[in-house]
Amino acid sequence: PGVPALPASADEAGSSVTLTEGALGLKSTDDRFAIRLHGLIQADGAVFDQDRTELGNGTDMRNAKLIVKGHVQHDWGYKFQVNFAKEDNRQLEDIFLQYRGFRPTTITVGNVKQPFSLAFLNGNRNATFMEFAMIHEALVPKRRIGLMAGSHGEHWTARLGGFGNRVQDEDSAGDSGASVVGRGVWTPVRSQRRLVLAGLAGQYRSLGDRHRVAIKSRPGTHVTNQRLVGFGPHTGFAPITDARSVTAGDAQVAVVHGPLAVQGEFVHKRVGRKESHFDARGGYVQASYFLTGESRASAYRPGKGAFGAITPIHPYGAWQVALRYDTLALNDDGMQGGHAQNLTAGVNWYANRHVRFSANYIRIDAARPGGPDNRANAFAARAQLGF
Amino acid sequence: PGVPALPASADEAGSSVTLTEGALGLKSTDDRFAIRLHGLIQADGAVFDQDRTELGNGTDMRNAKLIVKGHVQHDWGYKFQVNFAKEDNRQLEDIFLQYRGFRPTTITVGNVKQPFSLAFLNGNRNATFMEFAMIHEALVPKRRIGLMAGSHGEHWTARLGGFGNRVQDEDSAGDSGASVVGRGVWTPVRSQRRLVLAGLAGQYRSLGDRHRVAIKSRPGTHVTNQRLVGFGPHTGFAPITDARSVTAGDAQVAVVHGPLAVQGEFVHKRVGRKESHFDARGGYVQASYFLTGESRASAYRPGKGAFGAITPIHPYGAWQVALRYDTLALNDDGMQGGHAQNLTAGVNWYANRHVRFSANYIRIDAARPGGPDNRANAFAARAQLGF
Amino acid sequence: PGVPALPASADEAGSSVTLTEGALGLKSTDDRFAIRLHGLIQADGAVFDQDRTELGNGTDMRNAKLIVKGHVQHDWGYKFQVNFAKEDNRQLEDIFLQYRGFRPTTITVGNVKQPFSLAFLNGNRNATFMEFAMIHEALVPKRRIGLMAGSHGEHWTARLGGFGNRVQDEDSAGDSGASVVGRGVWTPVRSQRRLVLAGLAGQYRSLGDRHRVAIKSRPGTHVTNQRLVGFGPHTGFAPITDARSVTAGDAQVAVVHGPLAVQGEFVHKRVGRKESHFDARGGYVQASYFLTGESRASAYRPGKGAFGAITPIHPYGAWQVALRYDTLALNDDGMQGGHAQNLTAGVNWYANRHVRFSANYIRIDAARPGGPDNRANAFAARAQLGF
């Protein structure tokens, strides 16, 4: 509106300075070009009180992301997100181009989040707890390189894509398989303070020449590398062998009523094997409440069918308390992957739209058939800044 | 020209906003300082039809580059280019400072492309095919840390440099050797629609305490890690031993006549060994044609002696078809490195100056003496966005 | 002052363009938001004349840093610094958020330099010699994830913090220990041309479940990976075992009188072991002189208690000569870590505030008891550009 035009190069109509929400950005006045630089810092610490398996007190740079996003020539968007806190071959996160000429329908090519889990699509910047539920690491399909179409209306969101490898996937001698993943969301009630959401997602993946599958999960905090249940690296158990395909479904519900939000997901994942199949199940249910009156409903973004950032109402920030129960069952097909359940209590202080501090207490209970129970208490804290 | 000056900090005369070609940039009005942020995304997929060696259908984040470039105090340029799609110790690409006070002569220090191959100096953002010819991986010297001088006139370009290690070269106990590399280009005909280019380049490298040399090449697509010919990692053959030096030459020709462009390079590389030497040879010849009338001649940049980006004439973009034959011969000195030849047909749609889609069909034919022929068909596609 | 306001987004009061010292930056006119993009390039080369252990002539991309820093909502600062020249799990450097609401007191959370050594807090961008003294790699605590408070007055600077792991510390099964580190600095004389500084720093670290400690140092240049003295990787000797704690102290003095600067540090580090302890000692003393009249005193920054960048007085830049003697003694507790002493002569040309060229000659002398002396001469040079 009142932005004075600065003629830039000969082939541009002009450009204006923006500094929206602290991000460094430029946009041409004709909106043909835009670019912004963002970042996210999450620093964690955790202490454990365990009776058996050593979990390891310590600190962790949980996320250190740099993000460049924008668009060129009106309709071609892009996102370039690198997470330096990850191991080197997992650093590339969202790296894609997106055609937006058929708004609200978009077509995306590159490395993207496969459209499956509500919590994962929310992202951990905006998550209620410091870590996702155990199903996230164990059962939820993450980012892969592929082609995805998405659209949304007033009361629905849908995405469907075909996907190949992970990025920097070194073992590329044989066929690396391919998957089809889709998600549909219905939001019959949607206002600034109220929301009812129901969603379904499904994945089918043919594993190509890769016949080994790891299923495992950290116990509620990323400070430890221990996986008390599951198969594959860090579990002490071999991965599932003779695997041919993976089929998974996710049912998800969220209800927001003013400052109160209730959300749950249940995932069933079947690993098709040469002569049998392995079934894994898990889910979570959580409730959160803003003591300072904010509502998660106002942060809902229909374009991605998930929640975005909370903006505190008061100058002293927003306070939120939350409770989650989550479970993961991995005993099937004669394999003893174990069964785990966590109870997590959390409190968040959103100092402002960019800065947040979180504290989580986690009651961990994990056991394998024939083995002893691993019971532990974890206390974890996080400082977070997004720019 | 018509850019209003914005006085910035006390020690600056002023600055102006630029958003040239979608890049986030700032330049001081006195041109003492400039900085711009660029990026490149290339997402690939490929399927193979092979009779023997498994090549592995899959997807690949081919390139994910972030680039910061600019200058300080008028005459000191710099470039900072990181490619997150590479393995971690290859992520640093162009990282240099450059003195420009003797324009058009420049002096560059840092990690730079050694001045040798026309195709490599073009860069893969602007390449006609999805991948360079096989000589690129096998025979062409890539980036190294060194000191380089370059200059150009109306009809010529010359560069000469001395070079040491690659970046993040872990094996640094012994002497890592040193090289002298130079390239000269003559362009007797040069206009917006016509170009005749002839170039010669040479490399001499003393290998210091590193007596093992790997020579190998992927068969026309980066989606596979298989190298059907050559010596060293991923080939199933040991690297060349007892090596003392490498001497290489490159003859290069390009002719552009309106929308038609023809280009070829031939490389001969000799590995001097303790008591013998190994000779490798290879080259390519290619023709490309813009159905929409653009000419590669307009993209020629005499400063680097290579081609830059194409700007489509029409609002619906530019269409280009292309054909390449390339070969690589690695049987010598009693070693059976093999012989390979690829025939590649390609089509490119440049949606605009920033976005491009490519499809390549590659007929692969590779054999080692005494072994069977490896024949395969590959179909590869790419989505690319540069900002 | 005279900066015209550009209204940006609705929720911002406005923003203005800055291009201070070549950095790309934006700041809102109400100073609620600011962000700047910086970088540092250092390219090195070195040749050695050694009588015994091969050190390995070569080149090295010493540093390739990208830095984003700024603040959000007035009081919440951040820094995001990645060094691509490091091995992948050391690339994260300063990654922190910082509360500045109690100025001059700050509270910092994230990955930061532990407040210990004067030279390390200066940083290598502004260091007098190409490399820090040997105590830096061997004895000085570097960056860790933690919580730190700092403050300063006209004549003092103090910092105290509690710290956990390094970033991307893979071995996180057991407790990774914790440390308390503090530093106090007194500057009784402080003007633009004169400075007297005396400082003391201390570290206590409990090692948790990590009972092995490596102590080692390169001989004066980073181009070689050889460590002629010490314990652990690249030394040929096993790390110190049965370690339980580390206690260290650092006494530091700097005196600047016009163009002359003298500086010294002495570090004593004790590794507490199961039934004994190991004492390591080292230090340096150095003198530097600006032939062109600049004074290091003008670059002193009380906020960090260390020196910043030099600004040349003359258009042809600043010339500095310097000499340093440094030593490291690692024979104790029945272990033969060796004893090393280096004499380094250096010359620096600061072309301007952003560009610098350095040349160092190093006389290396390192020996282990019972073994022969390793004597070597090293000549190293560097090109540096900071934006």
mmCIF file of N, CA and C in Angstrom, chain B residues 170 172-173, chain C residues 53-55 87 90 137-138 215-237 328 330 337 340 366 368 374:
data_model
loop_
_atom_site.group_PDB
_atom_site.id
_atom_site.type_symbol
_atom_site.label_atom_id
_atom_site.label_comp_id
_atom_site.label_asym_id
_atom_site.label_seq_id
_atom_site.Cartn_x
_atom_site.Cartn_y
_atom_site.Cartn_z
ATOM 1 N N GLU B 170 41.379 -34.538 3.619
ATOM 2 C CA GLU B 170 41.786 -35.046 4.934
ATOM 3 C C GLU B 170 43.190 -35.637 4.930
ATOM 4 N N SER B 172 46.311 -35.195 4.620
ATOM 5 C CA SER B 172 47.285 -34.135 4.390
ATOM 6 C C SER B 172 48.600 -34.383 5.116
ATOM 7 N N ALA B 173 48.941 -35.652 5.347
ATOM 8 C CA ALA B 173 50.211 -35.920 6.013
ATOM 9 C C ALA B 173 51.389 -35.671 5.075
ATOM 10 N N THR C 53 59.729 -35.965 10.816
ATOM 11 C CA THR C 53 58.330 -36.240 10.492
ATOM 12 C C THR C 53 57.874 -35.395 9.306
ATOM 13 N N GLU C 54 57.290 -36.072 8.319
ATOM 14 C CA GLU C 54 56.774 -35.398 7.132
ATOM 15 C C GLU C 54 55.564 -34.538 7.526
ATOM 16 N N LEU C 55 55.591 -33.260 7.216
ATOM 17 C CA LEU C 55 54.482 -32.386 7.584
ATOM 18 C C LEU C 55 53.533 -32.130 6.414
ATOM 19 N N GLU C 87 35.228 -30.018 9.471
ATOM 20 C CA GLU C 87 34.577 -31.301 9.298
ATOM 21 C C GLU C 87 33.121 -31.161 9.697
ATOM 22 N N ARG C 90 31.676 -30.317 13.125
ATOM 23 C CA ARG C 90 32.231 -29.142 13.799
ATOM 24 C C ARG C 90 31.812 -27.852 13.106
ATOM 25 N N GLU C 137 44.746 -25.258 20.723
ATOM 26 C CA GLU C 137 44.191 -26.583 20.416
ATOM 27 C C GLU C 137 44.327 -27.537 21.593
ATOM 28 N N ALA C 138 45.428 -27.390 22.350
ATOM 29 C CA ALA C 138 45.730 -28.397 23.371
ATOM 30 C C ALA C 138 44.969 -28.182 24.678
ATOM 31 N N ILE C 215 44.811 -34.619 24.253
ATOM 32 C CA ILE C 215 45.486 -33.313 24.333
ATOM 33 C C ILE C 215 46.543 -33.305 23.256
ATOM 34 N N LYS C 216 46.458 -32.367 22.319
ATOM 35 C CA LYS C 216 47.377 -32.389 21.195
ATOM 36 C C LYS C 216 47.336 -31.047 20.501
ATOM 37 N N SER C 217 48.324 -30.808 19.635
ATOM 38 C CA SER C 217 48.321 -29.531 18.926
ATOM 39 C C SER C 217 49.111 -29.632 17.634
ATOM 40 N N ARG C 218 48.597 -29.002 16.589
ATOM 41 C CA ARG C 218 49.354 -28.882 15.352
ATOM 42 C C ARG C 218 50.540 -27.958 15.600
ATOM 43 N N PRO C 219 51.607 -28.125 14.813
ATOM 44 C CA PRO C 219 52.796 -27.286 15.025
ATOM 45 C C PRO C 219 52.717 -25.950 14.299
ATOM 46 N N GLY C 220 51.822 -25.063 14.684
ATOM 47 C CA GLY C 220 51.869 -23.681 14.224
ATOM 48 C C GLY C 220 51.188 -23.377 12.908
ATOM 49 N N THR C 221 50.743 -24.403 12.169
ATOM 50 C CA THR C 221 49.988 -24.161 10.942
ATOM 51 C C THR C 221 48.942 -25.250 10.787
ATOM 52 N N HIS C 222 47.827 -24.890 10.182
ATOM 53 C CA HIS C 222 46.709 -25.813 10.036
ATOM 54 C C HIS C 222 46.823 -26.608 8.736
ATOM 55 N N VAL C 223 47.814 -26.315 7.893
ATOM 56 C CA VAL C 223 47.939 -27.026 6.619
ATOM 57 C C VAL C 223 48.317 -28.485 6.860
ATOM 58 N N THR C 224 49.033 -28.760 7.930
ATOM 59 C CA THR C 224 49.358 -30.144 8.262
ATOM 60 C C THR C 224 48.354 -30.700 9.256
ATOM 61 N N ASN C 225 48.144 -32.023 9.225
ATOM 62 C CA ASN C 225 47.330 -32.687 10.238
ATOM 63 C C ASN C 225 48.193 -33.328 11.311
ATOM 64 N N GLN C 226 49.484 -33.314 11.132
ATOM 65 C CA GLN C 226 50.409 -33.929 12.086
ATOM 66 C C GLN C 226 50.381 -33.201 13.420
ATOM 67 N N ARG C 227 50.342 -33.993 14.489
ATOM 68 C CA ARG C 227 50.551 -33.443 15.825
ATOM 69 C C ARG C 227 51.845 -34.063 16.352
ATOM 70 N N LEU C 228 52.865 -33.250 16.526
ATOM 71 C CA LEU C 228 54.165 -33.778 16.934
ATOM 72 C C LEU C 228 54.189 -34.104 18.414
ATOM 73 N N VAL C 229 53.313 -33.495 19.188
ATOM 74 C CA VAL C 229 53.246 -33.785 20.620
ATOM 75 C C VAL C 229 51.797 -34.084 21.010
ATOM 76 N N GLY C 230 51.630 -34.769 22.144
ATOM 77 C CA GLY C 230 50.297 -34.966 22.696
ATOM 78 C C GLY C 230 49.797 -36.388 22.649
ATOM 79 N N PHE C 231 48.495 -36.524 22.986
ATOM 80 C CA PHE C 231 47.817 -37.810 23.111
ATOM 81 C C PHE C 231 46.532 -37.769 22.301
ATOM 82 N N GLY C 232 46.221 -38.875 21.632
ATOM 83 C CA GLY C 232 44.948 -38.965 20.931
ATOM 84 C C GLY C 232 45.144 -38.981 19.426
ATOM 85 N N PRO C 233 44.071 -38.783 18.678
ATOM 86 C CA PRO C 233 44.123 -38.889 17.214
ATOM 87 C C PRO C 233 45.237 -38.040 16.593
ATOM 88 N N HIS C 234 45.872 -38.553 15.568
ATOM 89 C CA HIS C 234 46.931 -37.880 14.805
ATOM 90 C C HIS C 234 48.243 -37.742 15.585
ATOM 91 N N THR C 235 48.316 -38.285 16.808
ATOM 92 C CA THR C 235 49.578 -38.160 17.549
ATOM 93 C C THR C 235 50.369 -39.453 17.524
ATOM 94 N N GLY C 236 49.700 -40.574 17.223
ATOM 95 C CA GLY C 236 50.362 -41.859 17.341
ATOM 96 C C GLY C 236 50.382 -42.375 18.772
ATOM 97 N N PHE C 237 49.771 -41.645 19.705
ATOM 98 C CA PHE C 237 49.710 -42.083 21.105
ATOM 99 C C PHE C 237 48.247 -42.181 21.544
ATOM 100 N N LEU C 328 54.534 -25.599 24.902
ATOM 101 C CA LEU C 328 53.527 -26.547 25.380
ATOM 102 C C LEU C 328 54.263 -27.722 25.996
ATOM 103 N N LEU C 330 53.885 -31.386 27.907
ATOM 104 C CA LEU C 330 52.915 -32.453 28.109
ATOM 105 C C LEU C 330 53.525 -33.726 28.681
ATOM 106 N N GLY C 337 54.013 -37.075 26.717
ATOM 107 C CA GLY C 337 53.285 -36.296 25.710
ATOM 108 C C GLY C 337 54.191 -35.420 24.884
ATOM 109 N N ALA C 340 56.989 -28.938 23.220
ATOM 110 C CA ALA C 340 57.156 -28.245 21.946
ATOM 111 C C ALA C 340 57.324 -26.761 22.182
ATOM 112 N N ALA C 366 59.953 -29.781 18.502
ATOM 113 C CA ALA C 366 59.098 -30.638 19.309
ATOM 114 C C ALA C 366 59.804 -31.953 19.594
ATOM 115 N N ARG C 368 59.682 -35.746 22.193
ATOM 116 C CA ARG C 368 59.192 -36.579 23.283
ATOM 117 C C ARG C 368 60.390 -37.159 24.007
ATOM 118 N N ASN C 374 62.105 -33.159 16.779
ATOM 119 C CA ASN C 374 61.520 -32.836 15.483
ATOM 120 C C ASN C 374 61.727 -31.352 15.257
#
